[in-house]
C-alpha atoms as an extended CHARMM CRD file, in Angstrom:
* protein
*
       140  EXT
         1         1  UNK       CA             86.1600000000      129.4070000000       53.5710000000  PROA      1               0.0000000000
         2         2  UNK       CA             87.6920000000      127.9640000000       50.1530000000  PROA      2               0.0000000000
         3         3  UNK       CA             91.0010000000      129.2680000000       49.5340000000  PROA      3               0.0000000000
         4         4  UNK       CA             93.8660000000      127.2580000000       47.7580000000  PROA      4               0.0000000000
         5         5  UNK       CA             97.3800000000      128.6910000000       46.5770000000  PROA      5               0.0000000000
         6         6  UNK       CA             97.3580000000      129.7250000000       42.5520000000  PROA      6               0.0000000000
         7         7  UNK       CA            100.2750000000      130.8510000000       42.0840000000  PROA      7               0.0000000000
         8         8  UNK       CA            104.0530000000      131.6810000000       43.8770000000  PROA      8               0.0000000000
         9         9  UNK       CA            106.8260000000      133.8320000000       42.7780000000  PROA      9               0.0000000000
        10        10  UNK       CA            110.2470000000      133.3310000000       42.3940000000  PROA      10              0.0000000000
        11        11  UNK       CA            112.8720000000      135.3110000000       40.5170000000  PROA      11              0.0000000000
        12        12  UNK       CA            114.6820000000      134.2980000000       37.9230000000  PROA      12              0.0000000000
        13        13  UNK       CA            117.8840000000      136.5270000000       36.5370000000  PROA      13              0.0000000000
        14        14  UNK       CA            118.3090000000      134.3950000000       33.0060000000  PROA      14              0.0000000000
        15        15  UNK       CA            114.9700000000      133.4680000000       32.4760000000  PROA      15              0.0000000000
        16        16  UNK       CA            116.0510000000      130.5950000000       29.6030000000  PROA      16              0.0000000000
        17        17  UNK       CA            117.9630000000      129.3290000000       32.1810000000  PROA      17              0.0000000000
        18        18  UNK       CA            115.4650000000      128.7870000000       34.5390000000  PROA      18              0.0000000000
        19        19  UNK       CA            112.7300000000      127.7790000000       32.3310000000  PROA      19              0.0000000000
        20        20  UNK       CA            115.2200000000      124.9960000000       31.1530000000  PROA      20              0.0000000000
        21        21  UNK       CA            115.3290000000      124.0130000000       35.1390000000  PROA      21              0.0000000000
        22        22  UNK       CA            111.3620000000      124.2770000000       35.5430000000  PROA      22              0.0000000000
        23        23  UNK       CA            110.5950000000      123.2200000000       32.2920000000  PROA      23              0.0000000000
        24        24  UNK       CA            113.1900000000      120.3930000000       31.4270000000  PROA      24              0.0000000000
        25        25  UNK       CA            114.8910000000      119.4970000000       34.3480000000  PROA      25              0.0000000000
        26        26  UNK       CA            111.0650000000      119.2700000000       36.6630000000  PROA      26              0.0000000000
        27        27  UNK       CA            109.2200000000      119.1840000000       34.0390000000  PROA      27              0.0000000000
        28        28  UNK       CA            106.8250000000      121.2890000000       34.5690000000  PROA      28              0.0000000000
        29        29  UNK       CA            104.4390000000      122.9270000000       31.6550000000  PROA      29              0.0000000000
        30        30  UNK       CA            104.9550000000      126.5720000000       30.0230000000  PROA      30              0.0000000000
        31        31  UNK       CA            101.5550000000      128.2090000000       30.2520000000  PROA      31              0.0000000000
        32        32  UNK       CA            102.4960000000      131.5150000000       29.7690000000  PROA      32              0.0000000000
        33        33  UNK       CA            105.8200000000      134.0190000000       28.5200000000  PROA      33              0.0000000000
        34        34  UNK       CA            105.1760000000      137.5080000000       28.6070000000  PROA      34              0.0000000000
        35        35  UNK       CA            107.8050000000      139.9360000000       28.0960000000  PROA      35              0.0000000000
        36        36  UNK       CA            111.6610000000      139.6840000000       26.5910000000  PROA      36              0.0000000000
        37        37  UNK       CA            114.9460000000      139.3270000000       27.3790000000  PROA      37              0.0000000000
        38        38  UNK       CA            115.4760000000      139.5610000000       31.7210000000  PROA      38              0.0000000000
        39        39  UNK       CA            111.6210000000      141.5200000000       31.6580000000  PROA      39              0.0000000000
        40        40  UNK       CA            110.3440000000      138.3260000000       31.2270000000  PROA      40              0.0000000000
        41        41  UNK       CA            107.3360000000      136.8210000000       33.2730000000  PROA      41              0.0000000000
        42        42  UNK       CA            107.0780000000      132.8490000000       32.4160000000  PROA      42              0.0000000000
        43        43  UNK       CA            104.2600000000      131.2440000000       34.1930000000  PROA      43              0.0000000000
        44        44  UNK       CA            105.0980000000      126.8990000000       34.6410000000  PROA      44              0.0000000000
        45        45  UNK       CA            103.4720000000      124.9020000000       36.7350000000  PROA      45              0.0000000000
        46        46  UNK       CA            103.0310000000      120.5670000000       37.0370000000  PROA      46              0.0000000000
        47        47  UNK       CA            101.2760000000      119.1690000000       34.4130000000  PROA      47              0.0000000000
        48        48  UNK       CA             97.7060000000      117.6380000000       35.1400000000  PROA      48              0.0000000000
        49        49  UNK       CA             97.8900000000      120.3040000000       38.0150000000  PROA      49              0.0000000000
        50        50  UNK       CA             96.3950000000      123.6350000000       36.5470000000  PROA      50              0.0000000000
        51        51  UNK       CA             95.0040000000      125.0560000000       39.4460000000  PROA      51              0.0000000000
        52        52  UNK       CA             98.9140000000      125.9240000000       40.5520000000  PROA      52              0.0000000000
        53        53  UNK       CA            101.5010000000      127.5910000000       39.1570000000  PROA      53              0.0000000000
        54        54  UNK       CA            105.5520000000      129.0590000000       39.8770000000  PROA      54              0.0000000000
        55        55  UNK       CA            105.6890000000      132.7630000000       37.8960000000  PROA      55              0.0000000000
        56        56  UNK       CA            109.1430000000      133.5740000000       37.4510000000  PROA      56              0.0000000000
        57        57  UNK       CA            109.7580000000      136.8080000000       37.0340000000  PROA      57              0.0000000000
        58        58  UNK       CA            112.6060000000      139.6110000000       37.1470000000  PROA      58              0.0000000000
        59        59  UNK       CA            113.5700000000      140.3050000000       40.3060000000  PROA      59              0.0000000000
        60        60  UNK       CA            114.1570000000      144.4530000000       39.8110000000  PROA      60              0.0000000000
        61        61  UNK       CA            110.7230000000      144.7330000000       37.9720000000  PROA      61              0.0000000000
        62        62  UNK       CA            109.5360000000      147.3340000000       40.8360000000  PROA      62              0.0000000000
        63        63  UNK       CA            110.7630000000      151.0530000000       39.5400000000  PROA      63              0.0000000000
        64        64  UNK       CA            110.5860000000      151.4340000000       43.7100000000  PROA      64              0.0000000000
        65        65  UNK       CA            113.3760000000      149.3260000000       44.4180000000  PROA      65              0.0000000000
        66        66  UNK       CA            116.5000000000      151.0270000000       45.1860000000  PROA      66              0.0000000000
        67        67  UNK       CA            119.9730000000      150.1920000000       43.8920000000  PROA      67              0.0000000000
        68        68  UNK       CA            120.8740000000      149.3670000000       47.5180000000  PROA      68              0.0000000000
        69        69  UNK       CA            117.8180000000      146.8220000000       47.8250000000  PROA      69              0.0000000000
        70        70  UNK       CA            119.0210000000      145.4420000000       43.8320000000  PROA      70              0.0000000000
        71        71  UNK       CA            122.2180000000      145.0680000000       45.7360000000  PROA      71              0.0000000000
        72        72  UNK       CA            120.9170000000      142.9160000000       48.3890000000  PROA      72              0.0000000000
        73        73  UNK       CA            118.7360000000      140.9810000000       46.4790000000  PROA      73              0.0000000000
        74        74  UNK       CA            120.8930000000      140.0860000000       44.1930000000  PROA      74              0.0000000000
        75        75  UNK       CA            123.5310000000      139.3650000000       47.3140000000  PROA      75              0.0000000000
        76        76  UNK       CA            121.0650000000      137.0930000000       48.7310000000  PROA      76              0.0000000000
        77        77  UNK       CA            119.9970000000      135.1800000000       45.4930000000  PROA      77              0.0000000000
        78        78  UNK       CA            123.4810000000      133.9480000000       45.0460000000  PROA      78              0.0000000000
        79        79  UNK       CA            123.4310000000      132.5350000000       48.4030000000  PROA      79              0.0000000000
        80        80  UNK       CA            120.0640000000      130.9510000000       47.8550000000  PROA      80              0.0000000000
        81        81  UNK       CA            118.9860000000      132.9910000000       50.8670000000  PROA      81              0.0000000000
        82        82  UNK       CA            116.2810000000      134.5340000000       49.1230000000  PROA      82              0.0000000000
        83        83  UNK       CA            113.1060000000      132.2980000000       48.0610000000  PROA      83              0.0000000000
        84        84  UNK       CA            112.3820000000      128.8970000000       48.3870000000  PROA      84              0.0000000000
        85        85  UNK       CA            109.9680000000      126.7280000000       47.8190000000  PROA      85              0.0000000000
        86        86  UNK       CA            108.7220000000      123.0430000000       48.8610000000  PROA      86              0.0000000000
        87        87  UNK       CA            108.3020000000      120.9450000000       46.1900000000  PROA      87              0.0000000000
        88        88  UNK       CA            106.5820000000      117.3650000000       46.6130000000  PROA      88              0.0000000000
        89        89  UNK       CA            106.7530000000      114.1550000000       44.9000000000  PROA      89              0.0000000000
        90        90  UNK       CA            105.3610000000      110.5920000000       46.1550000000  PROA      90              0.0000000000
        91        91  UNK       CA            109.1300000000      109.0150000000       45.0280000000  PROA      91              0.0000000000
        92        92  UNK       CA            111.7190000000      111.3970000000       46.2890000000  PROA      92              0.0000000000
        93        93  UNK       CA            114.6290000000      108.7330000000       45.3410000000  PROA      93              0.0000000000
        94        94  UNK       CA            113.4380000000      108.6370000000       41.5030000000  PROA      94              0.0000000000
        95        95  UNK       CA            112.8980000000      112.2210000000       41.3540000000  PROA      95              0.0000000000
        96        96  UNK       CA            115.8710000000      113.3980000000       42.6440000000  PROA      96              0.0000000000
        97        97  UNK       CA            117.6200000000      111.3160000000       40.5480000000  PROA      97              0.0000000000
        98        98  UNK       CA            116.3500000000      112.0320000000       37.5250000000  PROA      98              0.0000000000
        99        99  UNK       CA            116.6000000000      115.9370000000       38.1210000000  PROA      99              0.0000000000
       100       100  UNK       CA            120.3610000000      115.6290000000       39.3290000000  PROA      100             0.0000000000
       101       101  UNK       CA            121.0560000000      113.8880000000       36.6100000000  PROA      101             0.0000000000
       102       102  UNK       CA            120.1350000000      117.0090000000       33.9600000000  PROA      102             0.0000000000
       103       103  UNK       CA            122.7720000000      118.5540000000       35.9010000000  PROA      103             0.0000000000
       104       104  UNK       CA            120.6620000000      120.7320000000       38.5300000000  PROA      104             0.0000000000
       105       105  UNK       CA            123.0450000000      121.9240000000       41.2580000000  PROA      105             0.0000000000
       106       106  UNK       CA            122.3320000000      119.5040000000       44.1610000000  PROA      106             0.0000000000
       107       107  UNK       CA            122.0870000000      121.2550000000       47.4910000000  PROA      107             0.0000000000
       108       108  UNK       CA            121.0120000000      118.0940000000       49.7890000000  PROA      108             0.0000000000
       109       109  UNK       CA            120.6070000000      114.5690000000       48.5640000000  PROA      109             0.0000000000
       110       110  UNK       CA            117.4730000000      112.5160000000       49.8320000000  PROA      110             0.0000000000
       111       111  UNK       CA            117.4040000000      112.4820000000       53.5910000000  PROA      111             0.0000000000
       112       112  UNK       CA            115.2430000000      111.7370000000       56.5310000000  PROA      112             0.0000000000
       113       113  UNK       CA            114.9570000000      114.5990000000       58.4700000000  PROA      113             0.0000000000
       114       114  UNK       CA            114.9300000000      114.3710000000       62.4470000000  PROA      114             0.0000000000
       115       115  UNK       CA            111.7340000000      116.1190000000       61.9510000000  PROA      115             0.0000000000
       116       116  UNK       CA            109.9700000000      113.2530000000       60.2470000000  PROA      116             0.0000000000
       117       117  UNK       CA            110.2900000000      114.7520000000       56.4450000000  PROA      117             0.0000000000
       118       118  UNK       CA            112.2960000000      113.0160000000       54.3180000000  PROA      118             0.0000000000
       119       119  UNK       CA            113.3030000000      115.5290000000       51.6920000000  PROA      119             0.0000000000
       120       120  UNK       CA            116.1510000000      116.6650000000       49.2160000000  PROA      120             0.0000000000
       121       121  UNK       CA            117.3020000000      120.1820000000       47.6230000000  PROA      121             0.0000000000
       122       122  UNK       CA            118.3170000000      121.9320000000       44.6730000000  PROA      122             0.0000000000
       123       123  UNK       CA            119.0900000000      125.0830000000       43.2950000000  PROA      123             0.0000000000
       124       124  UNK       CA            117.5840000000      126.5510000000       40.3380000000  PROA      124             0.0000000000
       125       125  UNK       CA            119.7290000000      128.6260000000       37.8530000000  PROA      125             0.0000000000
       126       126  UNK       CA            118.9860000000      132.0640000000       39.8260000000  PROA      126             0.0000000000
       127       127  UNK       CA            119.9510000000      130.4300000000       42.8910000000  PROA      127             0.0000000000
       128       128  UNK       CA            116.6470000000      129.9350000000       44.6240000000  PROA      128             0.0000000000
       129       129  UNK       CA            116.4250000000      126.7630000000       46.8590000000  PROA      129             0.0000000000
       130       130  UNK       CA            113.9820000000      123.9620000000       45.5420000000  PROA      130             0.0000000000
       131       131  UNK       CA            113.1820000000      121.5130000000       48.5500000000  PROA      131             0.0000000000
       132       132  UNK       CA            111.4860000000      118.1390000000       47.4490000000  PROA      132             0.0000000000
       133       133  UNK       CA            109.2960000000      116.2160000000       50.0410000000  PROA      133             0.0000000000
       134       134  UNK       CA            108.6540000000      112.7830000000       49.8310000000  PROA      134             0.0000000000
       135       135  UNK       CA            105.0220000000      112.9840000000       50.4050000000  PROA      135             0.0000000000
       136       136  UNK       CA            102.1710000000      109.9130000000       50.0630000000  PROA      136             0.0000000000
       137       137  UNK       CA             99.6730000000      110.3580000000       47.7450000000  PROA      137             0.0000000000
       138       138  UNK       CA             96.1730000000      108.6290000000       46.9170000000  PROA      138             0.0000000000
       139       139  UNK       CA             96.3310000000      106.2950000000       43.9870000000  PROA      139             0.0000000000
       140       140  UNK       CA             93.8640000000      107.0490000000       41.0130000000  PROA      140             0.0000000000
C-alpha cells in the first residue's frame, strides 16, 4: 500500500489575511484561488514540495451546517480549539524567528518537550494553531 497525505484543510475567515500568514509569513507557494471574497478556496503549500498542500477554505461553505454549529465553530476558532496542524522545519530556532518576526501571533516559543519534540506554535489569522517541529532531515 502507497498512500501519502495531498492535501489538509483548515479554515480561514479573511482569506487575505491568511494567505499573507501562509504565503508571506511561511512562505509557502499559491497554487491555486478559486472563489471571492470569504467563498474563497486558496490552495498553498511548501515550495519544492508539490506533492502536499494546506486548502484554506470558508469554514460555513456546507449549506448543511446549522447556525448553531456556525456558532460553535466560529466559538472554537477564536480559541484556536478548532484545527491544527504540525508543521516541520530542520531549524526550529531560525524559523520561528523569522515568522515571529512578520508579526504572527506567537502561541509557544521553541521548547523541548518532556516528550522528546522540541517544537514551537503560532496562530494563523483565523485562529488555527500552527505547531513547528524541529525535525532532522537528509542533506541533498
Amino acid at each position: 500500500m502507497d498512500i501519502t497525505i495531498h492535501s489538509s484543510f483548515l479554515p480561514h475567515t479573511d482569506p487575505e489575511a491568511s494567505l499573507a500568514f501562509y504565503r508571506d509569513a511561511l512562505g509557502f507557494e499559491v497554487r491555486l484561488d478559486v472563489g471571492q471574497g470569504t467563498m474563497r478556496w486558496v490552495t498553498v503549500g511548501p515550495k519544492g514540495q508539490p506533492d502536499t498542500a494546506i486548502v484554506l477554505h470558508p469554514p460555513f461553505a456546507d449549506p448543511g451546517v446549522t447556525a448553531d454549529e456556525r456558532r460553535t465553530i466560529v466559538e472554537m476558532m477564536a480559541k484556536g480549539t478548532f484545527a491544527t496542524i504540525v508543521l516541520a522545519t530542520p531549524d526550529l530556532d531560525a524559523t520561528f524567528e523569522a515568522v515571529a518576526a512578520t508579526g504572527a501571533e506567537v502561541v509557544q516559543e521553541p521548547t523541548d518537550q518532556p516528550y522528546g519534540v522540541r517544537d514551537a506554535a503560532f496562530r494563523d489569522p483565523a485562529g488555527n494553531h500552527v505547531r513547528l517541529n524541529q525535525v532532522d532531515r537528509p542533506r541533498p
